PDB file of C-alpha atoms in Angstrom:
ATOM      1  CA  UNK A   1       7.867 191.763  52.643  1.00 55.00           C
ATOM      2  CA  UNK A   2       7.049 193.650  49.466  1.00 61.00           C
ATOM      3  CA  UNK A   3       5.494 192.476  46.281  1.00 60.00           C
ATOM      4  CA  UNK A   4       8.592 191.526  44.791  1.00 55.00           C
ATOM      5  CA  UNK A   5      10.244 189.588  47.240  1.00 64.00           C
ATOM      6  CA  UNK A   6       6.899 187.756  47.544  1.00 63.00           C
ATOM      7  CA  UNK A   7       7.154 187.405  44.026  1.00 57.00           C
ATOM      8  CA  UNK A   8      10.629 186.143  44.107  1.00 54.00           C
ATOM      9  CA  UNK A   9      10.606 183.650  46.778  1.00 69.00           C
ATOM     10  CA  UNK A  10       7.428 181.931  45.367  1.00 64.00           C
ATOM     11  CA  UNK A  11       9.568 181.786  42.233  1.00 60.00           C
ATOM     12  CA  UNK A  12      12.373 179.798  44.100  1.00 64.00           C
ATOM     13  CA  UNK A  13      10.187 177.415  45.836  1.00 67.00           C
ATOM     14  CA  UNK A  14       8.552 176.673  42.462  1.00 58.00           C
ATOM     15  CA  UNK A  15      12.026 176.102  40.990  1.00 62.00           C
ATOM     16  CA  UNK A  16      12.557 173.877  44.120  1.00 67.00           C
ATOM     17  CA  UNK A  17       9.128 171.788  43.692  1.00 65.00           C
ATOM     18  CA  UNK A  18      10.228 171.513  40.253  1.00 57.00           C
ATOM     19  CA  UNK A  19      13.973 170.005  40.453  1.00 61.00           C
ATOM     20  CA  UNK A  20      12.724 167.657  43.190  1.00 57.00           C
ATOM     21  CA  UNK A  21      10.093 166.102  41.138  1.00 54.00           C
ATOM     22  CA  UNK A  22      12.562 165.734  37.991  1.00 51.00           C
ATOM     23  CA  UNK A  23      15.080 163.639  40.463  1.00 52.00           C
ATOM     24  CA  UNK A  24      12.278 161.961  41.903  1.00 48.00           C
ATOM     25  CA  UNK A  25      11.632 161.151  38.105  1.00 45.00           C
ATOM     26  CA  UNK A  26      15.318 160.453  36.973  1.00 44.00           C
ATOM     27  CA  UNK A  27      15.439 158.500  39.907  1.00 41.00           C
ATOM     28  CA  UNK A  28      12.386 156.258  39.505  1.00 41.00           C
ATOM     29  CA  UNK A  29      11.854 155.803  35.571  1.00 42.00           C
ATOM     30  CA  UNK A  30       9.324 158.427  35.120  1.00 44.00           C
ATOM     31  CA  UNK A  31       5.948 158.268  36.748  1.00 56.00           C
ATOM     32  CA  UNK A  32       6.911 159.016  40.480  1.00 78.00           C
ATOM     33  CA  UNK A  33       6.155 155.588  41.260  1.00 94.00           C
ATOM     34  CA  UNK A  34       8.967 154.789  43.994  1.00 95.00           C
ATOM     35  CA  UNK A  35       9.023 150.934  44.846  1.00 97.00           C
ATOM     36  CA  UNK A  36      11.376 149.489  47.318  1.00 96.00           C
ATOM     37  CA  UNK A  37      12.310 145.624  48.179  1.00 96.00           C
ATOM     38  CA  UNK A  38       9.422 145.425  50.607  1.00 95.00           C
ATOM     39  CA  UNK A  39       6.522 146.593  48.011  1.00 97.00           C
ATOM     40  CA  UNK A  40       4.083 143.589  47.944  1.00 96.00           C
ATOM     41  CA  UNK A  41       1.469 142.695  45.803  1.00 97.00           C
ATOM     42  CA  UNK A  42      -1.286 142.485  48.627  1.00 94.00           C
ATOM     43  CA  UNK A  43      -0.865 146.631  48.500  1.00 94.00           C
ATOM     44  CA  UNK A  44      -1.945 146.731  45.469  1.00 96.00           C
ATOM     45  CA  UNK A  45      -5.296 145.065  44.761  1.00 95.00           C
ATOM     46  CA  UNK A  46      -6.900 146.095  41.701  1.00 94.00           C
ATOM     47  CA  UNK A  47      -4.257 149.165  41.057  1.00 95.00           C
ATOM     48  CA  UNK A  48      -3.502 148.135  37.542  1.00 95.00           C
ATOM     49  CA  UNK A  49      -2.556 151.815  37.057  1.00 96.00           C
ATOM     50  CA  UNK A  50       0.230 151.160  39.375  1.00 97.00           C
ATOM     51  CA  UNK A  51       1.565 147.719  37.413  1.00 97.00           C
ATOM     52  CA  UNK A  52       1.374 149.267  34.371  1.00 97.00           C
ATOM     53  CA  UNK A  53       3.501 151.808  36.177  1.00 97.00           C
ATOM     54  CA  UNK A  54       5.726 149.020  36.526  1.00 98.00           C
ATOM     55  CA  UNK A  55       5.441 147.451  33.053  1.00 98.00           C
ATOM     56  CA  UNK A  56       6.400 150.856  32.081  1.00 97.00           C
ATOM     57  CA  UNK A  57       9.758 151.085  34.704  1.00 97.00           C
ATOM     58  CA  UNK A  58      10.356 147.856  33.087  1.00 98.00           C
ATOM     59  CA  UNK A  59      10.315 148.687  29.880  1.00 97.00           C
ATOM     60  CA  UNK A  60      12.522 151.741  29.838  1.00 97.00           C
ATOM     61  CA  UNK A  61      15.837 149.682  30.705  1.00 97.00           C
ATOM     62  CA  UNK A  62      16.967 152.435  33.064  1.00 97.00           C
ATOM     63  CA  UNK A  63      18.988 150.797  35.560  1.00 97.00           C
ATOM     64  CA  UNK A  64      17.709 153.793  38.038  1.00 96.00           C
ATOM     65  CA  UNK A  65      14.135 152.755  37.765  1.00 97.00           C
ATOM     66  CA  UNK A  66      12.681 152.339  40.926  1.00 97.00           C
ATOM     67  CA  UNK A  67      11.533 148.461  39.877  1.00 98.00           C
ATOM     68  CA  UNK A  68      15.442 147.582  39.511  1.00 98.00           C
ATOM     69  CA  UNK A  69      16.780 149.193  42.259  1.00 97.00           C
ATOM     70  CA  UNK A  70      14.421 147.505  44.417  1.00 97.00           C
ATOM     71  CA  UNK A  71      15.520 144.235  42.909  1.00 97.00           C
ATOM     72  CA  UNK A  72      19.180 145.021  44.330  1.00 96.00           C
ATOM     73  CA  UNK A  73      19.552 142.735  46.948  1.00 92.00           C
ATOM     74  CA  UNK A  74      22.982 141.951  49.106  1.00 90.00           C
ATOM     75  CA  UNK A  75      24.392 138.353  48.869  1.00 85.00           C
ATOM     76  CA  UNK A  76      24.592 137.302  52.420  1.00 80.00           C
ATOM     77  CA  UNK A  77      27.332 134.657  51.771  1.00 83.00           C
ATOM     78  CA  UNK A  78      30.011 137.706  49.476  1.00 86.00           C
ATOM     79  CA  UNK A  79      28.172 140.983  51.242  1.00 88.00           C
ATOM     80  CA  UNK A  80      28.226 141.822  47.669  1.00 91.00           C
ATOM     81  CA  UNK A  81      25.113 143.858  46.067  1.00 92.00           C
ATOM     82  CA  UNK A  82      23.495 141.797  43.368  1.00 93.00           C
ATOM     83  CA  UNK A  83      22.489 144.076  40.677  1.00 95.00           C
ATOM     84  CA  UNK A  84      19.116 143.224  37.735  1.00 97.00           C
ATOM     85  CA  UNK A  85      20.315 143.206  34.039  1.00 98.00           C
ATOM     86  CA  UNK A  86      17.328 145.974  32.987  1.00 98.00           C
ATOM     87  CA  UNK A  87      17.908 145.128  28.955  1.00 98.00           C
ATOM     88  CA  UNK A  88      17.242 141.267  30.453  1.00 98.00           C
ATOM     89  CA  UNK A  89      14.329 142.648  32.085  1.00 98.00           C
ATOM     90  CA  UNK A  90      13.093 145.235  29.276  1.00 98.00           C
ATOM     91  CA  UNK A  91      13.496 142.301  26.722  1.00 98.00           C
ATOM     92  CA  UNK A  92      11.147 139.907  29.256  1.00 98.00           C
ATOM     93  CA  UNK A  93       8.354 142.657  29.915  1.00 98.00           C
ATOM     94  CA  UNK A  94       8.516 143.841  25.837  1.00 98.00           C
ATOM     95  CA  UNK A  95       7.969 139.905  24.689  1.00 98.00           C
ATOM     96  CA  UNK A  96       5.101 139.445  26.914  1.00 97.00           C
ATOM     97  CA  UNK A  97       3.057 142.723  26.938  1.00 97.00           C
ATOM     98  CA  UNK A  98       2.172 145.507  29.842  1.00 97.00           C
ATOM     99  CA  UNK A  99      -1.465 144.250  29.434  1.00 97.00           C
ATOM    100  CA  UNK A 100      -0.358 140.533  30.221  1.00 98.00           C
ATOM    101  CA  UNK A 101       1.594 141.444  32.844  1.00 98.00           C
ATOM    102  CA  UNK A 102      -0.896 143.780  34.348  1.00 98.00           C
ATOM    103  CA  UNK A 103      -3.190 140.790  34.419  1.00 98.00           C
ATOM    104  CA  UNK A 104      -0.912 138.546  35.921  1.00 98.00           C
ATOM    105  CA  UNK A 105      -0.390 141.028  39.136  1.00 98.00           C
ATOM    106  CA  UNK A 106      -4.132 141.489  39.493  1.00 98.00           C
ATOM    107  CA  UNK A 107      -4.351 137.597  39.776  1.00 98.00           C
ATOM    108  CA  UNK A 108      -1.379 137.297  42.294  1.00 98.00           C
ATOM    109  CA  UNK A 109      -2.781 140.387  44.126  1.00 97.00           C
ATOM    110  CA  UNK A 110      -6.049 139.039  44.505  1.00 97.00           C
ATOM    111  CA  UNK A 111      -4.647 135.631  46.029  1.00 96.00           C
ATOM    112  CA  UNK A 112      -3.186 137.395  48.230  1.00 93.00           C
ATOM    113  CA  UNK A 113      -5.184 136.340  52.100  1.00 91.00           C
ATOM    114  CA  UNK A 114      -6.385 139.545  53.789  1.00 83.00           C
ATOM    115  CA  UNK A 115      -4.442 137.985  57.391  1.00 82.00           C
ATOM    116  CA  UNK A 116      -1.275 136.359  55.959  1.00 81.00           C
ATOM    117  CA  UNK A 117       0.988 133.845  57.865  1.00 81.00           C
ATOM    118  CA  UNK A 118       3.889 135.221  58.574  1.00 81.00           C
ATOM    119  CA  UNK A 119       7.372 133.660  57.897  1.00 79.00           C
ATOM    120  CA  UNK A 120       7.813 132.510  61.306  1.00 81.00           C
ATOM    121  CA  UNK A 121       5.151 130.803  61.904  1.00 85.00           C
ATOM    122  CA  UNK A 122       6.175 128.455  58.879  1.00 87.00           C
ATOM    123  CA  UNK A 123       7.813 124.735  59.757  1.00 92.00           C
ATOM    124  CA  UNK A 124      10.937 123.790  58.458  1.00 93.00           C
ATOM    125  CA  UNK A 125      10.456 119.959  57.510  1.00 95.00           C
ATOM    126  CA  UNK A 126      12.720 117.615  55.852  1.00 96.00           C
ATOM    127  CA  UNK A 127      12.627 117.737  52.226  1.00 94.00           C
ATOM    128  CA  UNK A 128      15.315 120.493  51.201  1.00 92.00           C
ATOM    129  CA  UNK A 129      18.735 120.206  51.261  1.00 92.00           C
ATOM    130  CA  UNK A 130      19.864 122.427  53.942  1.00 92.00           C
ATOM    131  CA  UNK A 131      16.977 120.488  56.288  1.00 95.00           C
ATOM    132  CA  UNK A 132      17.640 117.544  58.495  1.00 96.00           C
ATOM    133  CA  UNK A 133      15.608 114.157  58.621  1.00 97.00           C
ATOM    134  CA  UNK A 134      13.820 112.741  55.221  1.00 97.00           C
ATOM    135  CA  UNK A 135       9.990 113.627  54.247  1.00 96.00           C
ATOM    136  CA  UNK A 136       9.441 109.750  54.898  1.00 97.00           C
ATOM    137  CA  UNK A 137       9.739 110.672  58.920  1.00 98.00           C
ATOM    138  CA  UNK A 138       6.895 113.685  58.994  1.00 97.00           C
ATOM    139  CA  UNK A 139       4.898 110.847  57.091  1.00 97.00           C
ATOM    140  CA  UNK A 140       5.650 108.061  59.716  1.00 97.00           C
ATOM    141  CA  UNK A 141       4.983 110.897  62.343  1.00 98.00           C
ATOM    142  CA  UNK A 142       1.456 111.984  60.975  1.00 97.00           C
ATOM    143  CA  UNK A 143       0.247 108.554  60.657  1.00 94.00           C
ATOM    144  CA  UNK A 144      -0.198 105.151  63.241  1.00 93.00           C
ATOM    145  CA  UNK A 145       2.095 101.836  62.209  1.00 92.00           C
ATOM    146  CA  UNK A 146       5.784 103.256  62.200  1.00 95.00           C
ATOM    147  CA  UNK A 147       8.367 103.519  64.493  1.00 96.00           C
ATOM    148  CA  UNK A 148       7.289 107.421  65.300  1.00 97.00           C
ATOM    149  CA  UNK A 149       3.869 109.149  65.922  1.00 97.00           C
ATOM    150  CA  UNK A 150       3.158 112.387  67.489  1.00 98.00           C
ATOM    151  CA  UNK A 151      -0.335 112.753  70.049  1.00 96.00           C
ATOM    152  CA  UNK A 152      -1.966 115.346  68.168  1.00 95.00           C
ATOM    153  CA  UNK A 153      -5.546 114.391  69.533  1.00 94.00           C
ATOM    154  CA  UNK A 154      -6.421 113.956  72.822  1.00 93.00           C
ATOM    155  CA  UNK A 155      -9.782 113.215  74.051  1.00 89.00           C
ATOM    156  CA  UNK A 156     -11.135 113.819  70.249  1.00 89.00           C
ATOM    157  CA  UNK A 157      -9.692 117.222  70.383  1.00 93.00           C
ATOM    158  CA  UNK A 158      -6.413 118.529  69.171  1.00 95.00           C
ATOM    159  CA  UNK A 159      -3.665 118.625  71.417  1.00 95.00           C
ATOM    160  CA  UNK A 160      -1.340 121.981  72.176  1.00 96.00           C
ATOM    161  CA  UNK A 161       2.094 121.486  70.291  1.00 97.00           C
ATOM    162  CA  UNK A 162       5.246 122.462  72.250  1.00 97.00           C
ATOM    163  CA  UNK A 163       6.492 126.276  71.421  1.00 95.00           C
ATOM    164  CA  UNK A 164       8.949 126.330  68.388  1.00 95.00           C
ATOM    165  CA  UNK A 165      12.826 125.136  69.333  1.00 96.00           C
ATOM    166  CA  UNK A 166      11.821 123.254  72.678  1.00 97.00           C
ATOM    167  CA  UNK A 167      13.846 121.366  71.910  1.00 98.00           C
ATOM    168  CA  UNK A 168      16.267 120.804  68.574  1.00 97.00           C
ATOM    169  CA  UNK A 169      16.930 116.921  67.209  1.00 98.00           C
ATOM    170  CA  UNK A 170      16.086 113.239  68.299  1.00 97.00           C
ATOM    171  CA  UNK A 171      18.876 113.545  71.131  1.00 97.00           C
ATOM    172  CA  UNK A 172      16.399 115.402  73.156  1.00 98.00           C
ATOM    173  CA  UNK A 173      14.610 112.972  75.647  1.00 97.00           C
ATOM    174  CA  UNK A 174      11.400 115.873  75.185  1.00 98.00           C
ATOM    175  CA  UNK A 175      11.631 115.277  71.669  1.00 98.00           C
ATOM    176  CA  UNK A 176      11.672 111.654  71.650  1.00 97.00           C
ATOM    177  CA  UNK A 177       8.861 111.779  73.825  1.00 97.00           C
ATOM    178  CA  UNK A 178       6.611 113.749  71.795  1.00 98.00           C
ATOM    179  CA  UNK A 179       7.289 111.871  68.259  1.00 98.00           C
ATOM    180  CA  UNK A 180       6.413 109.069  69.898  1.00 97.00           C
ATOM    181  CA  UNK A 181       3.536 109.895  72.311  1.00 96.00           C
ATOM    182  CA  UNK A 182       0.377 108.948  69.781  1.00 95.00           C
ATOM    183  CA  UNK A 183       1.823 104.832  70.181  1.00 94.00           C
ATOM    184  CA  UNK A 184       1.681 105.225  74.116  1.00 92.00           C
ATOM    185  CA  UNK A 185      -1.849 106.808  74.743  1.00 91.00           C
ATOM    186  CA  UNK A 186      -3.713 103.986  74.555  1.00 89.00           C
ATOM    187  CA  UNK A 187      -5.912 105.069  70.926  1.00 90.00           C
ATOM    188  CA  UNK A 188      -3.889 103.605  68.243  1.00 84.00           C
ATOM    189  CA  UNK A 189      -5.804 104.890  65.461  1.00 87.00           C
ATOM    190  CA  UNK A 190      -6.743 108.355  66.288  1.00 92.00           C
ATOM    191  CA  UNK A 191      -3.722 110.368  65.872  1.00 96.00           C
ATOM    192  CA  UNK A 192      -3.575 110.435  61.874  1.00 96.00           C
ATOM    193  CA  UNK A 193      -2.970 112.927  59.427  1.00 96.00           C
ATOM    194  CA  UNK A 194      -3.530 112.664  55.660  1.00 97.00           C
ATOM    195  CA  UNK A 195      -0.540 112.842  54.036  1.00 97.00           C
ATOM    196  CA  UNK A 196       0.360 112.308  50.093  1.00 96.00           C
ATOM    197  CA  UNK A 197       4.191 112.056  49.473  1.00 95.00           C
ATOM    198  CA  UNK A 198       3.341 110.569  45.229  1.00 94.00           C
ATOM    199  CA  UNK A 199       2.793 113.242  42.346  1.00 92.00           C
ATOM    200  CA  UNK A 200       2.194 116.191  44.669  1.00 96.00           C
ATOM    201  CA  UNK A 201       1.501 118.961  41.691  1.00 96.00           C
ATOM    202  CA  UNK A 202      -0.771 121.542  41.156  1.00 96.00           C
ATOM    203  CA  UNK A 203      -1.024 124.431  38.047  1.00 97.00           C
ATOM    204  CA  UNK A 204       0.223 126.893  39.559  1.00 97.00           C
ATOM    205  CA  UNK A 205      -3.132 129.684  39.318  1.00 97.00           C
ATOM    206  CA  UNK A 206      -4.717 126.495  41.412  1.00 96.00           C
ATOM    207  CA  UNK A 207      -2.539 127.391  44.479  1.00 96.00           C
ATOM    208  CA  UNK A 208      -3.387 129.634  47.162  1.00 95.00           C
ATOM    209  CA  UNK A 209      -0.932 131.694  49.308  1.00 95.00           C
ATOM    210  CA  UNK A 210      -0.877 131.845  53.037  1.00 92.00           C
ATOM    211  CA  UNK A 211       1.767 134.707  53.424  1.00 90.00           C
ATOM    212  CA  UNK A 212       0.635 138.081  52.806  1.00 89.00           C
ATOM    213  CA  UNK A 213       4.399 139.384  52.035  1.00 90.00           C
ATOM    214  CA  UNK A 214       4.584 138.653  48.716  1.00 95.00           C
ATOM    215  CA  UNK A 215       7.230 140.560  47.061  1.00 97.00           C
ATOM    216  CA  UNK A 216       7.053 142.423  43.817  1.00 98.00           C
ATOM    217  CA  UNK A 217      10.875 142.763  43.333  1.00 98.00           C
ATOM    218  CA  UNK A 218      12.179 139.867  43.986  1.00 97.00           C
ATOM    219  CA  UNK A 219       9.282 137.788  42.402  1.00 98.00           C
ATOM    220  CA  UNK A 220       9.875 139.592  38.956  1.00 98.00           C
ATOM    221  CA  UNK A 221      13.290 139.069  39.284  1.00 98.00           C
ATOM    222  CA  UNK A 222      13.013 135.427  39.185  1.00 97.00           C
ATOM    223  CA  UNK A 223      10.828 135.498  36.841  1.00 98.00           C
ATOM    224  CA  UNK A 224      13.064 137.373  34.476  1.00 98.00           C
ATOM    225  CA  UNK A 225      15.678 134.623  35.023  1.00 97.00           C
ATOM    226  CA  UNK A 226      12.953 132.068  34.210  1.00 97.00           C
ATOM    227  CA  UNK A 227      11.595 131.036  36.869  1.00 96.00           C
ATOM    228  CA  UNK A 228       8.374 129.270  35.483  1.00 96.00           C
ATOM    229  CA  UNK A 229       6.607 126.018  37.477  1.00 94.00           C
ATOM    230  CA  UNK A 230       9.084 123.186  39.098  1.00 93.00           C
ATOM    231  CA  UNK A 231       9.471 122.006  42.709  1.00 91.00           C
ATOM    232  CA  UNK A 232       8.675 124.958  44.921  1.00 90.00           C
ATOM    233  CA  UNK A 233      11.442 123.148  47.796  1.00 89.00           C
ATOM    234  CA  UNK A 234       8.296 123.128  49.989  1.00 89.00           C
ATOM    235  CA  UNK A 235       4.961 121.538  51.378  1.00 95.00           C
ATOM    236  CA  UNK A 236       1.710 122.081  50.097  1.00 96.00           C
ATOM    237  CA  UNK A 237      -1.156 122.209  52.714  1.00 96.00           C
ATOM    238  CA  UNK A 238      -5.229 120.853  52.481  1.00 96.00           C
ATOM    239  CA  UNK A 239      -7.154 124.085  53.969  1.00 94.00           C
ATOM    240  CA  UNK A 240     -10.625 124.767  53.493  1.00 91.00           C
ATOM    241  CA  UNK A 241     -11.624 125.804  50.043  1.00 90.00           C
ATOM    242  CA  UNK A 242      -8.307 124.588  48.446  1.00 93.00           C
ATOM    243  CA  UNK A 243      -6.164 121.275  48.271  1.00 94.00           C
ATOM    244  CA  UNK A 244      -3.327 123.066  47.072  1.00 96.00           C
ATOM    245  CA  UNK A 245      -2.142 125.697  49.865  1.00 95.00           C
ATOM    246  CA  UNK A 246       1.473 126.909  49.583  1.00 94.00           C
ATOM    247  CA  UNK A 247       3.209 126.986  52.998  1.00 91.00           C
ATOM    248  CA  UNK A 248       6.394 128.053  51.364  1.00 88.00           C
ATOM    249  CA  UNK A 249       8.158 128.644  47.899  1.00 91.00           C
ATOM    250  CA  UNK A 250       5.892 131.656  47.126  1.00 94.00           C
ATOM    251  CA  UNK A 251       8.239 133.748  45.406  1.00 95.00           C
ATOM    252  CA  UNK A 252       8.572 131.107  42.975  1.00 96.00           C
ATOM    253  CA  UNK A 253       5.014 130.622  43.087  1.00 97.00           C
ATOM    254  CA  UNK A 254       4.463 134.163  41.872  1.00 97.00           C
ATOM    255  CA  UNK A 255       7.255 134.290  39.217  1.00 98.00           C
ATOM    256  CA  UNK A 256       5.313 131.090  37.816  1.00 97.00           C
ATOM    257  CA  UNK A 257       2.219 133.038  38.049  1.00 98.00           C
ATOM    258  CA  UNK A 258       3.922 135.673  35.887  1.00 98.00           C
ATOM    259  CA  UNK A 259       5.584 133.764  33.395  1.00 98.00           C
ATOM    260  CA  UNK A 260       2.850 130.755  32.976  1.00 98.00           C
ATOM    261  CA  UNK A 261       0.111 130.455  35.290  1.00 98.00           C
ATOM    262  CA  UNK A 262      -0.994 127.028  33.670  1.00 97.00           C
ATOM    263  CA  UNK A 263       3.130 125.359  34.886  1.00 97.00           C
ATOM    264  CA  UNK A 264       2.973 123.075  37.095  1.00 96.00           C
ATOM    265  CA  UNK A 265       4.592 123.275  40.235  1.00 96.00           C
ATOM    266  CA  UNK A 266       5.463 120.739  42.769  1.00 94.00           C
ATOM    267  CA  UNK A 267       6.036 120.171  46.988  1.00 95.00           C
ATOM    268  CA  UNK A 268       7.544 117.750  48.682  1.00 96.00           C
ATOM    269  CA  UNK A 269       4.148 116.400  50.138  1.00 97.00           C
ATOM    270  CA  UNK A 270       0.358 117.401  50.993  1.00 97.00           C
ATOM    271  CA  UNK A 271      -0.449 117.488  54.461  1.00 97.00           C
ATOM    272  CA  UNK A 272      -4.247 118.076  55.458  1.00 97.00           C
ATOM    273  CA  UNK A 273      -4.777 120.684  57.697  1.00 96.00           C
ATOM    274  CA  UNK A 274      -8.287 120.805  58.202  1.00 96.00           C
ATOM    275  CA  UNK A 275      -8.770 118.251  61.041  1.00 95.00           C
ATOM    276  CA  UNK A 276      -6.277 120.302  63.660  1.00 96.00           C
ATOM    277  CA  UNK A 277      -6.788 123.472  61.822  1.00 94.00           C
ATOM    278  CA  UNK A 278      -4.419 125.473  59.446  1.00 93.00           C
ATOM    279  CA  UNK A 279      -2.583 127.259  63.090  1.00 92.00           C
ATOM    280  CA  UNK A 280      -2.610 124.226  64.963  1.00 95.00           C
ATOM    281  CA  UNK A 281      -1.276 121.995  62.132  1.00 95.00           C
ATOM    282  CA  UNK A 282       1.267 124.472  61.536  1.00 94.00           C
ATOM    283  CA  UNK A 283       2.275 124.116  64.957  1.00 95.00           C
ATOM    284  CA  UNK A 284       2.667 121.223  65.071  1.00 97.00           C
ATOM    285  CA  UNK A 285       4.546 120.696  61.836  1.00 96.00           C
ATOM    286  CA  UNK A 286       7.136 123.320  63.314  1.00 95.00           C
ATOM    287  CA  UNK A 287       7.402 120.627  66.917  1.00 97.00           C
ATOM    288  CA  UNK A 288       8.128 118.167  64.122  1.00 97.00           C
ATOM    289  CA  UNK A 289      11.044 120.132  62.548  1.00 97.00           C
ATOM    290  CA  UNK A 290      12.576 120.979  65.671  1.00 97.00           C
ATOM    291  CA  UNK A 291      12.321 116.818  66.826  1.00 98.00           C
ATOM    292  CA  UNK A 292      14.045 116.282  63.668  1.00 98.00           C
ATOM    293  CA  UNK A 293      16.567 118.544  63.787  1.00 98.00           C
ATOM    294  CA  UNK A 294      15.601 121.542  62.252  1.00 97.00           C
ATOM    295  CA  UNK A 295      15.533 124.914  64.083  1.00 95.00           C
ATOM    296  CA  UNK A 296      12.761 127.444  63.027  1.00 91.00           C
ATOM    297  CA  UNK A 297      12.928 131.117  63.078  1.00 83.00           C
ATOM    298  CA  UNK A 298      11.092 133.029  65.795  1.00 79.00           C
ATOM    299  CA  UNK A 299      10.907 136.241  64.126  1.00 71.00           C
TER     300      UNK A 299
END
């Protein structure tokens, strides 16, 4: 090849490079940043350059930015793609600040545990309105002196739970059996729970996560549409080194975080889950749900 094609060729894969970085530009707000629906805070710890990446993105009102085209999401009951308003969202990140907002990621981002629950592994209890059963039955199944409570401890230790959708509402004999088995074995008083079901609030920068997959998207999204503090639709957990662990609603929990970290937010109840441990309380909340009625997803 002589000198000049050389010459030429390297000229046309410069032109190249240089188109595909201005549509990778166009395409994402500026700043090659490229988020999608999945981008989490946990992979971001102590980036700020990154949320100010976002902040910017924001900012611009470019419905092509990367940050609102990951908000698109498709509404499973129209199939219909749900589409951000970006002046809505330019007018939200403008009033509170890119350094305010940076700040506010760092905090979520650094909540974020380092092994995460994953969504599975969460119960689904009584308490919102697509659930089955009422909060009062977990309570009278945690605690001795009801009509219903589960043998979580045997022999001073805690008992295996059944594996999630054994069985699915009180018409199951198995079921029945196991909301009942802490009144037939003999200890009346050692298969209890703490549970509070009164006032169950918390600011919401005293809460701690237990999911890892914390989206960025879809967080900021309701948080441009206000999302600040109220009833997370969820339980609150007692784990070691905080009183005030979310076991779902986290979304909302991080728009909250976002718009006022000081808002209260609220659960259903507060169930320790130190004295059968965070995994095995878990599993046994989900053996609960199922009794009741409520089938859990298993991945």
């Amino acid at each position: 090849m002589t000198t000049y094609n050389k010459l030429y060729e390297n000229w046309k894969a410069h032109l190249k490079e240089q188109e595909e970085q201005e549509e990778q530009e166009k395409s994402t707000g500026g700043g090659g940043l490229t988020l999608s629906g999945q981008s989490s805070y946990g992979e971001f710890k102590g980036k700020d350059k990154v949320f100010l990446e976002i902040a910017k993105q924001l900012a611009s009102g470019d419905g092509n930015a990367s940050i609102y085209k990951a908000m698109e999401f498709t509404d499973e009951k129209s199939g219909k793609t749900k589409k951000p308003d970006p002046q809505k969202g330019k007018e939200w990140i403008t009033k509170m600040g890119a350094e305010t907002f940076i700040k506010r990621c760092l905090a979520i981002a650094n909540k974020i545990p380092s092994k995460g629950l994953p969504k599975k592994d969460m119960p689904f209890l009584p308490g919102p309105t697509d659930a089955k059963g009422k909060v009062s039955d977990v309570e009278d199944a945690l605690s001795p002196g009801g009509k219903m409570n589960v043998d979580f401890v045997q022999n001073g230790k805690g008992a295996p739970a059944p594996a999630p959708n054994t069985f699915v509402g009180m018409g199951d004999e198995e079921a029945q059996k196991y909301m009942t088995g802490g009144l037939k074995d003999g200890d009346p008083n050692d298969d209890n729970i703490e549970i509070q079901t009164d006032n169950v609030t918390a600011k919401a920068s005293e809460c701690q996560p237990t999911q890892s997959n914390i989206l960025i998207p879809k967080s900021v999204g309701m948080a441009i549409n206000g999302v600040s503090g109220g009833n997370l639709g969820a339980y609150l957990g007692k784990i070691e080194g905080s009183d005030n662990a979310i076991l779902d609603g986290h979304h909302r929990w991080a728009a909250t975080m976002l718009n006022n970290p000081t808002a209260e937010i609220g659960g259903f109840a507060r169930v320790d889950l130190t004295k059968l441990g965070t995994k095995l309380s878990l599993q046994h909340l989900t053996a609960m749900g199922n009794a009741l009625g409520n089938k859990t997803k298993t991945s």
